[in-house]
């Protein structure tokens, strides 16, 4: 079985092209509620190809992208090398390599379910400054529409381990354990993504649970996705609506 740190190595191109970003309103909320400025140091854990990292850098922050997957981190380095505030480390969440009490904000966007464990909690407490915040972020598809329900059924049917690695398996209780006194805000933002057929299938290929592209399951899945696209497209496009959730709080007691 592929190790978690290697699961996305053959999906980087699709990840870069087709993964959603995050609402700008979420970034503005982070800036205002955490009082960050150009001297603030952010540790973006499980940074992947740097989707959130770039949004933080665009705010003038100093960002360390922590990413154990070589292919994903290399893609981030290629994209973000021009930013003076950018550094990256080949490290897991449990051993970031950052100095003690060196970080003003810890972020984990679309990644925390891969390293929700006691070792990560201890590491966050070690690297966080006394007044540091933690922000856990996920895009969650709105499952209330027929297309999303059918899409979810296809991922369950053909995905290699969709139900077991889905971030929605985490409860608010699992997350609150990482915040001081279990106190966290849960904020929601709306986000939308548009696809043509290639983008729709590419979005699925970018996921860790997509079957290998030379497998019968992959061909069956893409045939089903193509039919789904043609049933629901409008003017050659599909729309995915997301609720983007931000869990925000302090790492240490004030």
PDB file of C-alpha atoms in Angstrom:
ATOM      1  CA  UNK A   1       0.000   0.000   0.000  1.00  0.00           C
ATOM      2  CA  UNK A   2       1.245   3.483  -0.866  1.00  0.00           C
ATOM      3  CA  UNK A   3       2.425   5.473   2.143  1.00  0.00           C
ATOM      4  CA  UNK A   4       0.378   8.577   2.886  1.00  0.00           C
ATOM      5  CA  UNK A   5       3.376  10.807   2.139  1.00  0.00           C
ATOM      6  CA  UNK A   6       3.652   9.313  -1.365  1.00  0.00           C
ATOM      7  CA  UNK A   7      -0.014   9.094  -2.360  1.00  0.00           C
ATOM      8  CA  UNK A   8      -0.010  12.216  -4.532  1.00  0.00           C
ATOM      9  CA  UNK A   9       3.330  11.754  -6.294  1.00  0.00           C
ATOM     10  CA  UNK A  10       1.752  10.779  -9.634  1.00  0.00           C
ATOM     11  CA  UNK A  11      -1.092  13.327  -9.389  1.00  0.00           C
ATOM     12  CA  UNK A  12       0.803  16.603  -9.135  1.00  0.00           C
ATOM     13  CA  UNK A  13      -0.086  17.955 -12.594  1.00  0.00           C
ATOM     14  CA  UNK A  14      -3.799  17.342 -12.065  1.00  0.00           C
ATOM     15  CA  UNK A  15      -3.546  18.759  -8.552  1.00  0.00           C
ATOM     16  CA  UNK A  16      -2.026  21.978  -9.883  1.00  0.00           C
ATOM     17  CA  UNK A  17      -4.627  22.363 -12.623  1.00  0.00           C
ATOM     18  CA  UNK A  18      -7.855  21.240 -11.041  1.00  0.00           C
ATOM     19  CA  UNK A  19      -7.849  21.504  -7.246  1.00  0.00           C
ATOM     20  CA  UNK A  20      -9.953  24.371  -5.894  1.00  0.00           C
ATOM     21  CA  UNK A  21      -8.455  27.362  -4.162  1.00  0.00           C
ATOM     22  CA  UNK A  22      -9.928  29.021  -1.070  1.00  0.00           C
ATOM     23  CA  UNK A  23     -12.188  32.058  -0.626  1.00  0.00           C
ATOM     24  CA  UNK A  24     -10.403  35.369  -0.356  1.00  0.00           C
ATOM     25  CA  UNK A  25     -12.775  36.225   2.500  1.00  0.00           C
ATOM     26  CA  UNK A  26     -11.225  33.389   4.499  1.00  0.00           C
ATOM     27  CA  UNK A  27      -7.755  34.891   4.099  1.00  0.00           C
ATOM     28  CA  UNK A  28      -9.052  38.314   5.134  1.00  0.00           C
ATOM     29  CA  UNK A  29     -10.616  36.729   8.230  1.00  0.00           C
ATOM     30  CA  UNK A  30      -7.322  35.073   9.132  1.00  0.00           C
ATOM     31  CA  UNK A  31      -5.471  38.349   8.777  1.00  0.00           C
ATOM     32  CA  UNK A  32      -7.939  40.331  10.875  1.00  0.00           C
ATOM     33  CA  UNK A  33      -8.573  37.820  13.650  1.00  0.00           C
ATOM     34  CA  UNK A  34      -4.947  36.794  14.146  1.00  0.00           C
ATOM     35  CA  UNK A  35      -3.467  40.310  13.674  1.00  0.00           C
ATOM     36  CA  UNK A  36      -0.803  39.069  11.277  1.00  0.00           C
ATOM     37  CA  UNK A  37       1.617  41.424   9.544  1.00  0.00           C
ATOM     38  CA  UNK A  38       4.676  41.229   7.283  1.00  0.00           C
ATOM     39  CA  UNK A  39       6.834  40.026  10.173  1.00  0.00           C
ATOM     40  CA  UNK A  40       4.519  37.142  11.037  1.00  0.00           C
ATOM     41  CA  UNK A  41       5.741  33.584  10.458  1.00  0.00           C
ATOM     42  CA  UNK A  42       3.249  31.004   9.204  1.00  0.00           C
ATOM     43  CA  UNK A  43       3.832  27.251   9.098  1.00  0.00           C
ATOM     44  CA  UNK A  44       1.652  25.775   6.337  1.00  0.00           C
ATOM     45  CA  UNK A  45       1.580  22.076   7.228  1.00  0.00           C
ATOM     46  CA  UNK A  46       0.943  19.549   4.481  1.00  0.00           C
ATOM     47  CA  UNK A  47       1.290  22.424   2.034  1.00  0.00           C
ATOM     48  CA  UNK A  48       1.115  20.251  -1.074  1.00  0.00           C
ATOM     49  CA  UNK A  49       1.601  22.271  -4.248  1.00  0.00           C
ATOM     50  CA  UNK A  50       1.226  25.523  -2.312  1.00  0.00           C
ATOM     51  CA  UNK A  51      -2.352  26.593  -3.068  1.00  0.00           C
ATOM     52  CA  UNK A  52      -2.928  28.152   0.365  1.00  0.00           C
ATOM     53  CA  UNK A  53       0.761  29.005   0.739  1.00  0.00           C
ATOM     54  CA  UNK A  54       0.566  31.379  -2.231  1.00  0.00           C
ATOM     55  CA  UNK A  55      -2.497  33.151  -0.850  1.00  0.00           C
ATOM     56  CA  UNK A  56      -0.650  33.754   2.428  1.00  0.00           C
ATOM     57  CA  UNK A  57       2.485  34.939   0.636  1.00  0.00           C
ATOM     58  CA  UNK A  58       0.381  37.368  -1.374  1.00  0.00           C
ATOM     59  CA  UNK A  59      -0.477  38.998   1.958  1.00  0.00           C
ATOM     60  CA  UNK A  60       3.213  39.633   2.602  1.00  0.00           C
ATOM     61  CA  UNK A  61       3.609  36.952   5.265  1.00  0.00           C
ATOM     62  CA  UNK A  62       6.668  34.805   5.909  1.00  0.00           C
ATOM     63  CA  UNK A  63       5.564  31.240   5.116  1.00  0.00           C
ATOM     64  CA  UNK A  64       7.318  27.925   5.687  1.00  0.00           C
ATOM     65  CA  UNK A  65       5.696  25.218   3.562  1.00  0.00           C
ATOM     66  CA  UNK A  66       6.053  21.869   5.329  1.00  0.00           C
ATOM     67  CA  UNK A  67       5.525  19.034   2.847  1.00  0.00           C
ATOM     68  CA  UNK A  68       6.964  15.488   2.984  1.00  0.00           C
ATOM     69  CA  UNK A  69       6.057  14.541  -0.597  1.00  0.00           C
ATOM     70  CA  UNK A  70       8.978  15.420  -2.869  1.00  0.00           C
ATOM     71  CA  UNK A  71       6.944  15.833  -6.057  1.00  0.00           C
ATOM     72  CA  UNK A  72       4.359  18.083  -4.410  1.00  0.00           C
ATOM     73  CA  UNK A  73       6.991  20.192  -2.669  1.00  0.00           C
ATOM     74  CA  UNK A  74       9.019  20.571  -5.871  1.00  0.00           C
ATOM     75  CA  UNK A  75       5.902  21.869  -7.643  1.00  0.00           C
ATOM     76  CA  UNK A  76       5.394  24.417  -4.854  1.00  0.00           C
ATOM     77  CA  UNK A  77       9.042  25.467  -5.032  1.00  0.00           C
ATOM     78  CA  UNK A  78       8.749  26.005  -8.789  1.00  0.00           C
ATOM     79  CA  UNK A  79       5.627  28.114  -8.372  1.00  0.00           C
ATOM     80  CA  UNK A  80       6.657  30.165  -5.348  1.00  0.00           C
ATOM     81  CA  UNK A  81      10.432  30.623  -5.539  1.00  0.00           C
ATOM     82  CA  UNK A  82      10.024  34.295  -6.484  1.00  0.00           C
ATOM     83  CA  UNK A  83       8.503  35.149  -3.089  1.00  0.00           C
ATOM     84  CA  UNK A  84      11.094  36.455  -0.639  1.00  0.00           C
ATOM     85  CA  UNK A  85       9.073  35.193   2.310  1.00  0.00           C
ATOM     86  CA  UNK A  86       8.837  31.606   1.059  1.00  0.00           C
ATOM     87  CA  UNK A  87      10.772  28.619   2.370  1.00  0.00           C
ATOM     88  CA  UNK A  88       9.972  24.926   2.252  1.00  0.00           C
ATOM     89  CA  UNK A  89      10.988  21.940   4.322  1.00  0.00           C
ATOM     90  CA  UNK A  90      10.851  18.260   3.427  1.00  0.00           C
ATOM     91  CA  UNK A  91       9.265  17.170   6.683  1.00  0.00           C
ATOM     92  CA  UNK A  92       6.152  15.527   8.107  1.00  0.00           C
ATOM     93  CA  UNK A  93       3.712  17.318  10.398  1.00  0.00           C
ATOM     94  CA  UNK A  94       5.038  15.391  13.389  1.00  0.00           C
ATOM     95  CA  UNK A  95       8.632  16.660  12.899  1.00  0.00           C
ATOM     96  CA  UNK A  96       8.552  19.961  11.037  1.00  0.00           C
ATOM     97  CA  UNK A  97      12.164  20.956  11.661  1.00  0.00           C
ATOM     98  CA  UNK A  98      11.072  24.445  12.755  1.00  0.00           C
ATOM     99  CA  UNK A  99      12.534  26.080  15.847  1.00  0.00           C
ATOM    100  CA  UNK A 100      10.771  26.135  19.210  1.00  0.00           C
ATOM    101  CA  UNK A 101       8.242  28.954  19.633  1.00  0.00           C
ATOM    102  CA  UNK A 102       8.913  30.331  16.146  1.00  0.00           C
ATOM    103  CA  UNK A 103       5.476  30.424  14.521  1.00  0.00           C
ATOM    104  CA  UNK A 104       2.604  32.935  14.757  1.00  0.00           C
ATOM    105  CA  UNK A 105       0.081  30.876  12.777  1.00  0.00           C
ATOM    106  CA  UNK A 106      -0.140  27.197  11.882  1.00  0.00           C
ATOM    107  CA  UNK A 107      -2.314  26.311   8.909  1.00  0.00           C
ATOM    108  CA  UNK A 108      -3.405  22.991   7.447  1.00  0.00           C
ATOM    109  CA  UNK A 109      -5.594  23.231   4.355  1.00  0.00           C
ATOM    110  CA  UNK A 110      -7.218  20.076   2.997  1.00  0.00           C
ATOM    111  CA  UNK A 111      -4.554  18.009   4.756  1.00  0.00           C
ATOM    112  CA  UNK A 112      -5.121  17.697   8.491  1.00  0.00           C
ATOM    113  CA  UNK A 113      -6.933  14.343   8.247  1.00  0.00           C
ATOM    114  CA  UNK A 114      -3.620  12.818   7.126  1.00  0.00           C
ATOM    115  CA  UNK A 115      -1.818  13.737  10.366  1.00  0.00           C
ATOM    116  CA  UNK A 116      -4.447  14.111  13.078  1.00  0.00           C
ATOM    117  CA  UNK A 117      -2.493  12.409  15.861  1.00  0.00           C
ATOM    118  CA  UNK A 118      -0.911  13.021  19.258  1.00  0.00           C
ATOM    119  CA  UNK A 119       2.569  13.526  17.800  1.00  0.00           C
ATOM    120  CA  UNK A 120       1.323  16.345  15.577  1.00  0.00           C
ATOM    121  CA  UNK A 121      -0.446  18.003  18.509  1.00  0.00           C
ATOM    122  CA  UNK A 122       2.803  18.000  20.494  1.00  0.00           C
ATOM    123  CA  UNK A 123       4.713  19.411  17.535  1.00  0.00           C
ATOM    124  CA  UNK A 124       2.202  22.224  17.060  1.00  0.00           C
ATOM    125  CA  UNK A 125       2.568  23.154  20.718  1.00  0.00           C
ATOM    126  CA  UNK A 126       6.366  23.116  20.408  1.00  0.00           C
ATOM    127  CA  UNK A 127       6.639  25.408  17.365  1.00  0.00           C
ATOM    128  CA  UNK A 128       3.848  27.829  18.330  1.00  0.00           C
ATOM    129  CA  UNK A 129       4.618  31.131  20.004  1.00  0.00           C
ATOM    130  CA  UNK A 130       2.611  31.858  23.176  1.00  0.00           C
ATOM    131  CA  UNK A 131      -0.102  33.778  21.307  1.00  0.00           C
ATOM    132  CA  UNK A 132      -0.070  31.707  18.089  1.00  0.00           C
ATOM    133  CA  UNK A 133      -3.217  30.559  16.301  1.00  0.00           C
ATOM    134  CA  UNK A 134      -4.102  27.333  14.518  1.00  0.00           C
ATOM    135  CA  UNK A 135      -6.274  27.340  11.379  1.00  0.00           C
ATOM    136  CA  UNK A 136      -7.661  24.091   9.955  1.00  0.00           C
ATOM    137  CA  UNK A 137      -9.303  24.506   6.549  1.00  0.00           C
ATOM    138  CA  UNK A 138     -11.355  22.287   4.251  1.00  0.00           C
ATOM    139  CA  UNK A 139     -13.408  22.711   1.117  1.00  0.00           C
ATOM    140  CA  UNK A 140     -16.481  20.524   1.464  1.00  0.00           C
ATOM    141  CA  UNK A 141     -18.695  19.885  -1.541  1.00  0.00           C
ATOM    142  CA  UNK A 142     -22.343  20.728  -0.992  1.00  0.00           C
ATOM    143  CA  UNK A 143     -23.946  17.308  -1.193  1.00  0.00           C
ATOM    144  CA  UNK A 144     -27.554  18.500  -1.340  1.00  0.00           C
ATOM    145  CA  UNK A 145     -27.819  18.525  -5.150  1.00  0.00           C
ATOM    146  CA  UNK A 146     -28.535  15.470  -7.357  1.00  0.00           C
ATOM    147  CA  UNK A 147     -25.228  15.804  -9.227  1.00  0.00           C
ATOM    148  CA  UNK A 148     -23.216  15.839  -6.013  1.00  0.00           C
ATOM    149  CA  UNK A 149     -25.083  12.875  -4.612  1.00  0.00           C
ATOM    150  CA  UNK A 150     -24.486  10.896  -7.813  1.00  0.00           C
ATOM    151  CA  UNK A 151     -20.855  12.021  -7.905  1.00  0.00           C
ATOM    152  CA  UNK A 152     -20.378  10.877  -4.312  1.00  0.00           C
ATOM    153  CA  UNK A 153     -21.923   7.504  -5.168  1.00  0.00           C
ATOM    154  CA  UNK A 154     -19.421   7.065  -8.010  1.00  0.00           C
ATOM    155  CA  UNK A 155     -16.467   7.885  -5.759  1.00  0.00           C
ATOM    156  CA  UNK A 156     -17.742   5.385  -3.197  1.00  0.00           C
ATOM    157  CA  UNK A 157     -18.192   2.718  -5.866  1.00  0.00           C
ATOM    158  CA  UNK A 158     -14.939   3.142  -7.783  1.00  0.00           C
ATOM    159  CA  UNK A 159     -12.563   4.976  -5.451  1.00  0.00           C
ATOM    160  CA  UNK A 160      -9.795   2.884  -3.954  1.00  0.00           C
ATOM    161  CA  UNK A 161     -10.486   3.951  -0.354  1.00  0.00           C
ATOM    162  CA  UNK A 162     -12.744   6.991  -0.612  1.00  0.00           C
ATOM    163  CA  UNK A 163     -14.819   6.274   2.473  1.00  0.00           C
ATOM    164  CA  UNK A 164     -11.822   5.663   4.736  1.00  0.00           C
ATOM    165  CA  UNK A 165      -9.692   8.701   3.780  1.00  0.00           C
ATOM    166  CA  UNK A 166     -12.533  11.217   3.485  1.00  0.00           C
ATOM    167  CA  UNK A 167     -11.821  14.208   5.724  1.00  0.00           C
ATOM    168  CA  UNK A 168     -15.478  14.250   6.740  1.00  0.00           C
ATOM    169  CA  UNK A 169     -14.705  11.242   8.929  1.00  0.00           C
ATOM    170  CA  UNK A 170     -13.215  13.721  11.438  1.00  0.00           C
ATOM    171  CA  UNK A 171     -15.581  15.164  14.027  1.00  0.00           C
ATOM    172  CA  UNK A 172     -15.476  18.579  15.653  1.00  0.00           C
ATOM    173  CA  UNK A 173     -14.344  16.746  18.789  1.00  0.00           C
ATOM    174  CA  UNK A 174     -11.334  15.324  16.950  1.00  0.00           C
ATOM    175  CA  UNK A 175     -10.354  18.834  15.901  1.00  0.00           C
ATOM    176  CA  UNK A 176     -11.025  20.673  19.162  1.00  0.00           C
ATOM    177  CA  UNK A 177      -8.392  18.545  20.892  1.00  0.00           C
ATOM    178  CA  UNK A 178      -5.723  20.583  19.052  1.00  0.00           C
ATOM    179  CA  UNK A 179      -6.902  23.951  20.367  1.00  0.00           C
ATOM    180  CA  UNK A 180      -6.236  25.462  23.798  1.00  0.00           C
ATOM    181  CA  UNK A 181      -8.971  24.317  26.198  1.00  0.00           C
ATOM    182  CA  UNK A 182     -10.775  22.821  23.188  1.00  0.00           C
ATOM    183  CA  UNK A 183     -11.950  26.317  22.202  1.00  0.00           C
ATOM    184  CA  UNK A 184     -12.279  26.996  18.481  1.00  0.00           C
ATOM    185  CA  UNK A 185     -14.408  29.038  16.113  1.00  0.00           C
ATOM    186  CA  UNK A 186     -16.028  27.249  13.184  1.00  0.00           C
ATOM    187  CA  UNK A 187     -16.561  29.663  10.310  1.00  0.00           C
ATOM    188  CA  UNK A 188     -18.064  28.905   6.891  1.00  0.00           C
ATOM    189  CA  UNK A 189     -17.454  30.587   3.535  1.00  0.00           C
ATOM    190  CA  UNK A 190     -18.946  29.926   0.121  1.00  0.00           C
ATOM    191  CA  UNK A 191     -16.743  28.960  -2.811  1.00  0.00           C
ATOM    192  CA  UNK A 192     -17.438  27.904  -6.390  1.00  0.00           C
ATOM    193  CA  UNK A 193     -15.438  26.060  -9.042  1.00  0.00           C
ATOM    194  CA  UNK A 194     -16.220  25.557 -12.742  1.00  0.00           C
ATOM    195  CA  UNK A 195     -15.225  22.616 -14.955  1.00  0.00           C
ATOM    196  CA  UNK A 196     -15.318  21.571 -18.551  1.00  0.00           C
ATOM    197  CA  UNK A 197     -15.243  17.803 -19.136  1.00  0.00           C
ATOM    198  CA  UNK A 198     -11.440  17.555 -19.021  1.00  0.00           C
ATOM    199  CA  UNK A 199     -11.343  19.562 -15.812  1.00  0.00           C
ATOM    200  CA  UNK A 200     -14.103  17.492 -14.238  1.00  0.00           C
ATOM    201  CA  UNK A 201     -12.218  14.254 -14.839  1.00  0.00           C
ATOM    202  CA  UNK A 202      -8.901  15.892 -13.925  1.00  0.00           C
ATOM    203  CA  UNK A 203     -10.390  16.957 -10.586  1.00  0.00           C
ATOM    204  CA  UNK A 204     -11.084  13.296  -9.808  1.00  0.00           C
ATOM    205  CA  UNK A 205      -7.631  12.192 -11.007  1.00  0.00           C
ATOM    206  CA  UNK A 206      -6.057  14.622  -8.538  1.00  0.00           C
ATOM    207  CA  UNK A 207      -7.588  12.766  -5.579  1.00  0.00           C
ATOM    208  CA  UNK A 208      -5.647  10.124  -3.658  1.00  0.00           C
ATOM    209  CA  UNK A 209      -8.525   7.655  -3.977  1.00  0.00           C
ATOM    210  CA  UNK A 210      -8.752   7.791  -7.783  1.00  0.00           C
ATOM    211  CA  UNK A 211      -8.020   4.324  -9.234  1.00  0.00           C
ATOM    212  CA  UNK A 212      -4.779   3.904 -11.214  1.00  0.00           C
ATOM    213  CA  UNK A 213      -5.172   5.180 -14.766  1.00  0.00           C
ATOM    214  CA  UNK A 214      -4.356   1.796 -16.290  1.00  0.00           C
ATOM    215  CA  UNK A 215      -7.050  -0.018 -14.296  1.00  0.00           C
ATOM    216  CA  UNK A 216     -10.513  -1.231 -15.295  1.00  0.00           C
ATOM    217  CA  UNK A 217     -11.965   0.718 -12.371  1.00  0.00           C
ATOM    218  CA  UNK A 218     -10.504   3.967 -13.741  1.00  0.00           C
ATOM    219  CA  UNK A 219     -12.051   3.426 -17.179  1.00  0.00           C
ATOM    220  CA  UNK A 220     -15.399   2.547 -15.629  1.00  0.00           C
ATOM    221  CA  UNK A 221     -15.232   5.630 -13.428  1.00  0.00           C
ATOM    222  CA  UNK A 222     -14.341   8.022 -16.255  1.00  0.00           C
ATOM    223  CA  UNK A 223     -17.132   6.589 -18.431  1.00  0.00           C
ATOM    224  CA  UNK A 224     -19.592   7.189 -15.602  1.00  0.00           C
ATOM    225  CA  UNK A 225     -18.222  10.697 -14.974  1.00  0.00           C
ATOM    226  CA  UNK A 226     -18.531  11.550 -18.662  1.00  0.00           C
ATOM    227  CA  UNK A 227     -22.175  10.495 -18.643  1.00  0.00           C
ATOM    228  CA  UNK A 228     -22.762  12.484 -15.448  1.00  0.00           C
ATOM    229  CA  UNK A 229     -21.153  15.557 -16.989  1.00  0.00           C
ATOM    230  CA  UNK A 230     -23.306  15.450 -20.103  1.00  0.00           C
ATOM    231  CA  UNK A 231     -26.451  15.011 -18.013  1.00  0.00           C
ATOM    232  CA  UNK A 232     -25.823  18.055 -15.841  1.00  0.00           C
ATOM    233  CA  UNK A 233     -23.622  20.444 -17.864  1.00  0.00           C
ATOM    234  CA  UNK A 234     -24.872  23.875 -18.849  1.00  0.00           C
ATOM    235  CA  UNK A 235     -23.166  25.459 -21.845  1.00  0.00           C
ATOM    236  CA  UNK A 236     -20.343  22.942 -21.548  1.00  0.00           C
ATOM    237  CA  UNK A 237     -19.649  23.562 -17.868  1.00  0.00           C
ATOM    238  CA  UNK A 238     -20.362  22.032 -14.489  1.00  0.00           C
ATOM    239  CA  UNK A 239     -20.406  24.019 -11.270  1.00  0.00           C
ATOM    240  CA  UNK A 240     -19.182  22.689  -7.937  1.00  0.00           C
ATOM    241  CA  UNK A 241     -20.382  24.625  -4.907  1.00  0.00           C
ATOM    242  CA  UNK A 242     -18.399  24.290  -1.694  1.00  0.00           C
ATOM    243  CA  UNK A 243     -18.736  25.233   1.924  1.00  0.00           C
ATOM    244  CA  UNK A 244     -15.213  26.141   2.995  1.00  0.00           C
ATOM    245  CA  UNK A 245     -14.794  25.586   6.714  1.00  0.00           C
ATOM    246  CA  UNK A 246     -12.265  27.354   8.890  1.00  0.00           C
ATOM    247  CA  UNK A 247     -11.583  26.070  12.401  1.00  0.00           C
ATOM    248  CA  UNK A 248      -9.649  28.782  14.222  1.00  0.00           C
ATOM    249  CA  UNK A 249      -8.292  29.124  17.731  1.00  0.00           C
ATOM    250  CA  UNK A 250      -5.224  29.449  19.920  1.00  0.00           C
ATOM    251  CA  UNK A 251      -2.623  26.727  20.349  1.00  0.00           C
ATOM    252  CA  UNK A 252      -1.729  27.677  23.924  1.00  0.00           C
ATOM    253  CA  UNK A 253      -3.810  29.042  26.776  1.00  0.00           C
ATOM    254  CA  UNK A 254      -3.603  32.849  26.924  1.00  0.00           C
TER     255      UNK A 254
END
